[in-house]
């Protein structure tokens, strides 16, 4: 499945505009991480775009989220690697991601949410005005964007070999690159 097909499928399965934007952000970040690690950016981006494909169906049953997503994506013919990454991004399964793709998805999922929240408290509400330092400051405020899993974000050092600042910079730059699509 290519990016265009993934976006079409995303639009078919996901009705919520914010969830679609989140998926676009994660897709862009995964593409940038793949490029950083010299991996296949197309498959990594598709993984990010479709990681929450089942969220609207499973939001009231968190333990089923990403389990159903994995099944849906397997039926669509996506690779085991992508499907496993999607499954392990949900910490409710207590399944550690094994591949670099899975580890990247696990870490970046919450970071994109933190970046959006940090953008929305800027006077301009523009991601282009957000700096890595702003995100670090917000990361350290436990009550700010409390739903952003700081432990998952901080795993970037162990899982990816990236210091927090570099991980944020890669993700932030990716999101800035699609700011119009994100409405930021």
CSV table of C-alpha atoms in Angstrom, one decimal:
chain,number,residue,atom,x,y,z
A,1,UNK,CA,0.0,0.0,0.0
A,2,UNK,CA,1.4,3.4,-0.9
A,3,UNK,CA,0.8,6.8,0.8
A,4,UNK,CA,-2.1,7.8,-1.4
A,5,UNK,CA,-3.9,4.5,-0.8
A,6,UNK,CA,-3.2,4.7,2.9
A,7,UNK,CA,-4.7,8.2,3.1
A,8,UNK,CA,-7.8,7.0,1.1
A,9,UNK,CA,-8.2,4.1,3.5
A,10,UNK,CA,-7.7,6.4,6.5
A,11,UNK,CA,-10.5,8.7,5.2
A,12,UNK,CA,-12.8,5.7,4.8
A,13,UNK,CA,-12.2,4.3,8.3
A,14,UNK,CA,-11.6,7.5,10.4
A,15,UNK,CA,-14.3,10.1,10.6
A,16,UNK,CA,-12.8,12.5,13.2
A,17,UNK,CA,-10.7,15.3,11.7
A,18,UNK,CA,-8.4,15.5,14.7
A,19,UNK,CA,-7.6,11.8,14.5
A,20,UNK,CA,-6.9,12.1,10.8
A,21,UNK,CA,-4.5,15.0,11.5
A,22,UNK,CA,-2.9,13.0,14.3
A,23,UNK,CA,-2.4,10.2,11.8
A,24,UNK,CA,-0.9,12.6,9.3
A,25,UNK,CA,1.5,13.9,11.9
A,26,UNK,CA,2.6,10.4,13.0
A,27,UNK,CA,3.0,9.5,9.3
A,28,UNK,CA,5.3,12.5,8.6
A,29,UNK,CA,7.3,11.8,11.7
A,30,UNK,CA,7.7,8.2,10.9
A,31,UNK,CA,8.9,9.1,7.4
A,32,UNK,CA,11.5,11.4,8.8
A,33,UNK,CA,12.7,8.8,11.3
A,34,UNK,CA,13.0,6.2,8.6
A,35,UNK,CA,15.1,8.7,6.6
A,36,UNK,CA,17.3,9.3,9.7
A,37,UNK,CA,17.8,5.6,10.2
A,38,UNK,CA,18.2,4.9,6.4
A,39,UNK,CA,15.1,2.7,6.3
A,40,UNK,CA,12.2,2.6,3.9
A,41,UNK,CA,10.4,5.9,4.4
A,42,UNK,CA,7.4,4.8,2.4
A,43,UNK,CA,6.5,1.8,4.5
A,44,UNK,CA,7.3,3.7,7.7
A,45,UNK,CA,5.0,6.6,6.7
A,46,UNK,CA,2.2,4.1,5.9
A,47,UNK,CA,2.6,2.6,9.3
A,48,UNK,CA,2.3,6.0,10.9
A,49,UNK,CA,-0.7,6.9,8.8
A,50,UNK,CA,-2.6,3.8,9.7
A,51,UNK,CA,-1.5,3.1,13.3
A,52,UNK,CA,-4.8,4.3,14.7
A,53,UNK,CA,-7.1,2.9,12.0
A,54,UNK,CA,-9.3,1.1,14.5
A,55,UNK,CA,-9.3,3.8,17.2
A,56,UNK,CA,-12.9,5.0,16.6
A,57,UNK,CA,-14.1,1.4,16.8
A,58,UNK,CA,-12.2,0.5,20.0
A,59,UNK,CA,-11.9,3.8,21.9
A,60,UNK,CA,-14.2,2.5,24.6
A,61,UNK,CA,-12.2,-0.7,24.9
A,62,UNK,CA,-8.5,0.3,25.1
A,63,UNK,CA,-7.3,-3.3,25.4
A,64,UNK,CA,-8.8,-4.0,21.9
A,65,UNK,CA,-7.2,-0.9,20.3
A,66,UNK,CA,-4.4,-1.8,17.9
A,67,UNK,CA,-5.3,-5.5,18.2
A,68,UNK,CA,-8.2,-4.9,15.8
A,69,UNK,CA,-6.0,-2.5,13.9
A,70,UNK,CA,-3.4,-5.2,13.3
A,71,UNK,CA,-6.1,-7.6,12.0
A,72,UNK,CA,-7.5,-4.9,9.7
A,73,UNK,CA,-4.1,-4.2,8.3
A,74,UNK,CA,-3.2,-7.8,7.9
A,75,UNK,CA,-6.4,-8.3,5.9
A,76,UNK,CA,-5.4,-5.4,3.7
A,77,UNK,CA,-2.1,-7.2,2.9
A,78,UNK,CA,0.3,-5.0,4.9
A,79,UNK,CA,3.5,-6.5,6.1
A,80,UNK,CA,3.9,-8.3,9.4
A,81,UNK,CA,6.5,-5.6,10.4
A,82,UNK,CA,3.9,-2.8,9.9
A,83,UNK,CA,1.2,-4.8,11.6
A,84,UNK,CA,3.4,-5.7,14.6
A,85,UNK,CA,4.4,-2.1,15.0
A,86,UNK,CA,0.8,-1.0,15.0
A,87,UNK,CA,0.0,-3.7,17.6
A,88,UNK,CA,2.8,-2.8,20.0
A,89,UNK,CA,2.3,0.9,19.9
A,90,UNK,CA,-0.5,0.4,22.4
A,91,UNK,CA,1.1,-0.1,25.8
A,92,UNK,CA,-2.1,-1.7,27.1
A,93,UNK,CA,-0.9,-4.9,25.4
A,94,UNK,CA,2.3,-4.9,27.4
A,95,UNK,CA,4.1,-6.1,24.3
A,96,UNK,CA,7.5,-4.5,23.7
A,97,UNK,CA,8.1,-3.4,20.2
A,98,UNK,CA,10.8,-5.5,18.6
A,99,UNK,CA,11.6,-3.7,15.3
A,100,UNK,CA,13.1,-0.2,14.9
A,101,UNK,CA,9.9,0.7,13.1
A,102,UNK,CA,7.8,-0.5,16.1
A,103,UNK,CA,10.0,1.3,18.6
A,104,UNK,CA,9.8,4.5,16.6
A,105,UNK,CA,6.0,4.3,16.4
A,106,UNK,CA,5.8,3.6,20.1
A,107,UNK,CA,7.9,6.7,21.0
A,108,UNK,CA,6.6,9.2,18.4
A,109,UNK,CA,2.8,8.6,18.9
A,110,UNK,CA,2.7,10.6,22.1
A,111,UNK,CA,5.3,13.1,21.0
A,112,UNK,CA,3.2,14.3,18.1
A,113,UNK,CA,0.3,15.0,20.6
A,114,UNK,CA,2.6,16.9,22.9
A,115,UNK,CA,3.9,19.0,20.0
A,116,UNK,CA,0.3,19.9,18.9
A,117,UNK,CA,-0.6,20.9,22.5
A,118,UNK,CA,2.6,23.0,22.8
A,119,UNK,CA,1.7,24.7,19.5
A,120,UNK,CA,-1.8,25.6,20.6
A,121,UNK,CA,-0.6,27.5,23.7
A,122,UNK,CA,1.7,29.7,21.6
A,123,UNK,CA,0.2,33.2,21.0
A,124,UNK,CA,0.4,32.6,17.3
A,125,UNK,CA,-0.9,29.0,17.4
A,126,UNK,CA,1.6,28.3,14.6
A,127,UNK,CA,3.9,25.3,14.6
A,128,UNK,CA,6.5,27.3,12.7
A,129,UNK,CA,7.0,29.4,15.9
A,130,UNK,CA,7.5,26.3,18.1
A,131,UNK,CA,11.1,25.5,19.1
A,132,UNK,CA,12.6,22.3,20.5
A,133,UNK,CA,13.2,24.2,23.8
A,134,UNK,CA,9.5,25.0,24.1
A,135,UNK,CA,8.6,21.3,23.7
A,136,UNK,CA,11.3,20.3,26.3
A,137,UNK,CA,9.8,22.8,28.7
A,138,UNK,CA,6.3,21.4,28.1
A,139,UNK,CA,7.6,17.8,28.4
A,140,UNK,CA,8.9,18.6,31.9
A,141,UNK,CA,5.5,20.0,33.0
A,142,UNK,CA,3.7,16.9,34.0
A,143,UNK,CA,0.2,18.5,34.0
A,144,UNK,CA,0.6,19.9,30.6
A,145,UNK,CA,-0.9,17.6,27.9
A,146,UNK,CA,-1.2,14.9,30.6
A,147,UNK,CA,-2.3,12.3,28.1
A,148,UNK,CA,1.1,12.5,26.3
A,149,UNK,CA,2.9,9.5,27.7
A,150,UNK,CA,6.3,10.9,28.8
A,151,UNK,CA,7.7,7.5,29.5
A,152,UNK,CA,7.1,6.4,25.9
A,153,UNK,CA,8.6,9.6,24.5
A,154,UNK,CA,11.7,9.3,26.8
A,155,UNK,CA,12.2,5.7,25.5
A,156,UNK,CA,13.7,7.4,22.4
A,157,UNK,CA,17.1,7.2,24.0
A,158,UNK,CA,17.0,3.5,24.8
A,159,UNK,CA,14.9,2.3,21.8
A,160,UNK,CA,16.2,4.6,19.1
A,161,UNK,CA,19.6,5.8,20.4
A,162,UNK,CA,18.3,9.4,20.1
A,163,UNK,CA,18.6,12.0,22.8
A,164,UNK,CA,15.3,13.6,23.6
A,165,UNK,CA,16.3,16.9,22.0
A,166,UNK,CA,17.2,15.2,18.7
A,167,UNK,CA,14.1,13.1,18.7
A,168,UNK,CA,11.9,16.2,19.2
A,169,UNK,CA,13.8,18.1,16.5
A,170,UNK,CA,13.3,15.3,13.9
A,171,UNK,CA,9.6,15.0,14.8
A,172,UNK,CA,9.0,18.8,15.0
A,173,UNK,CA,10.6,19.4,11.7
A,174,UNK,CA,8.5,16.7,10.1
A,175,UNK,CA,5.4,18.2,11.4
A,176,UNK,CA,6.4,21.7,10.3
A,177,UNK,CA,6.7,20.3,6.8
A,178,UNK,CA,3.0,19.4,6.8
A,179,UNK,CA,1.8,22.4,8.9
A,180,UNK,CA,-1.0,23.3,6.3
A,181,UNK,CA,-2.4,19.7,6.4
A,182,UNK,CA,-2.3,19.8,10.2
A,183,UNK,CA,-4.0,23.2,10.4
A,184,UNK,CA,-1.1,24.5,12.5
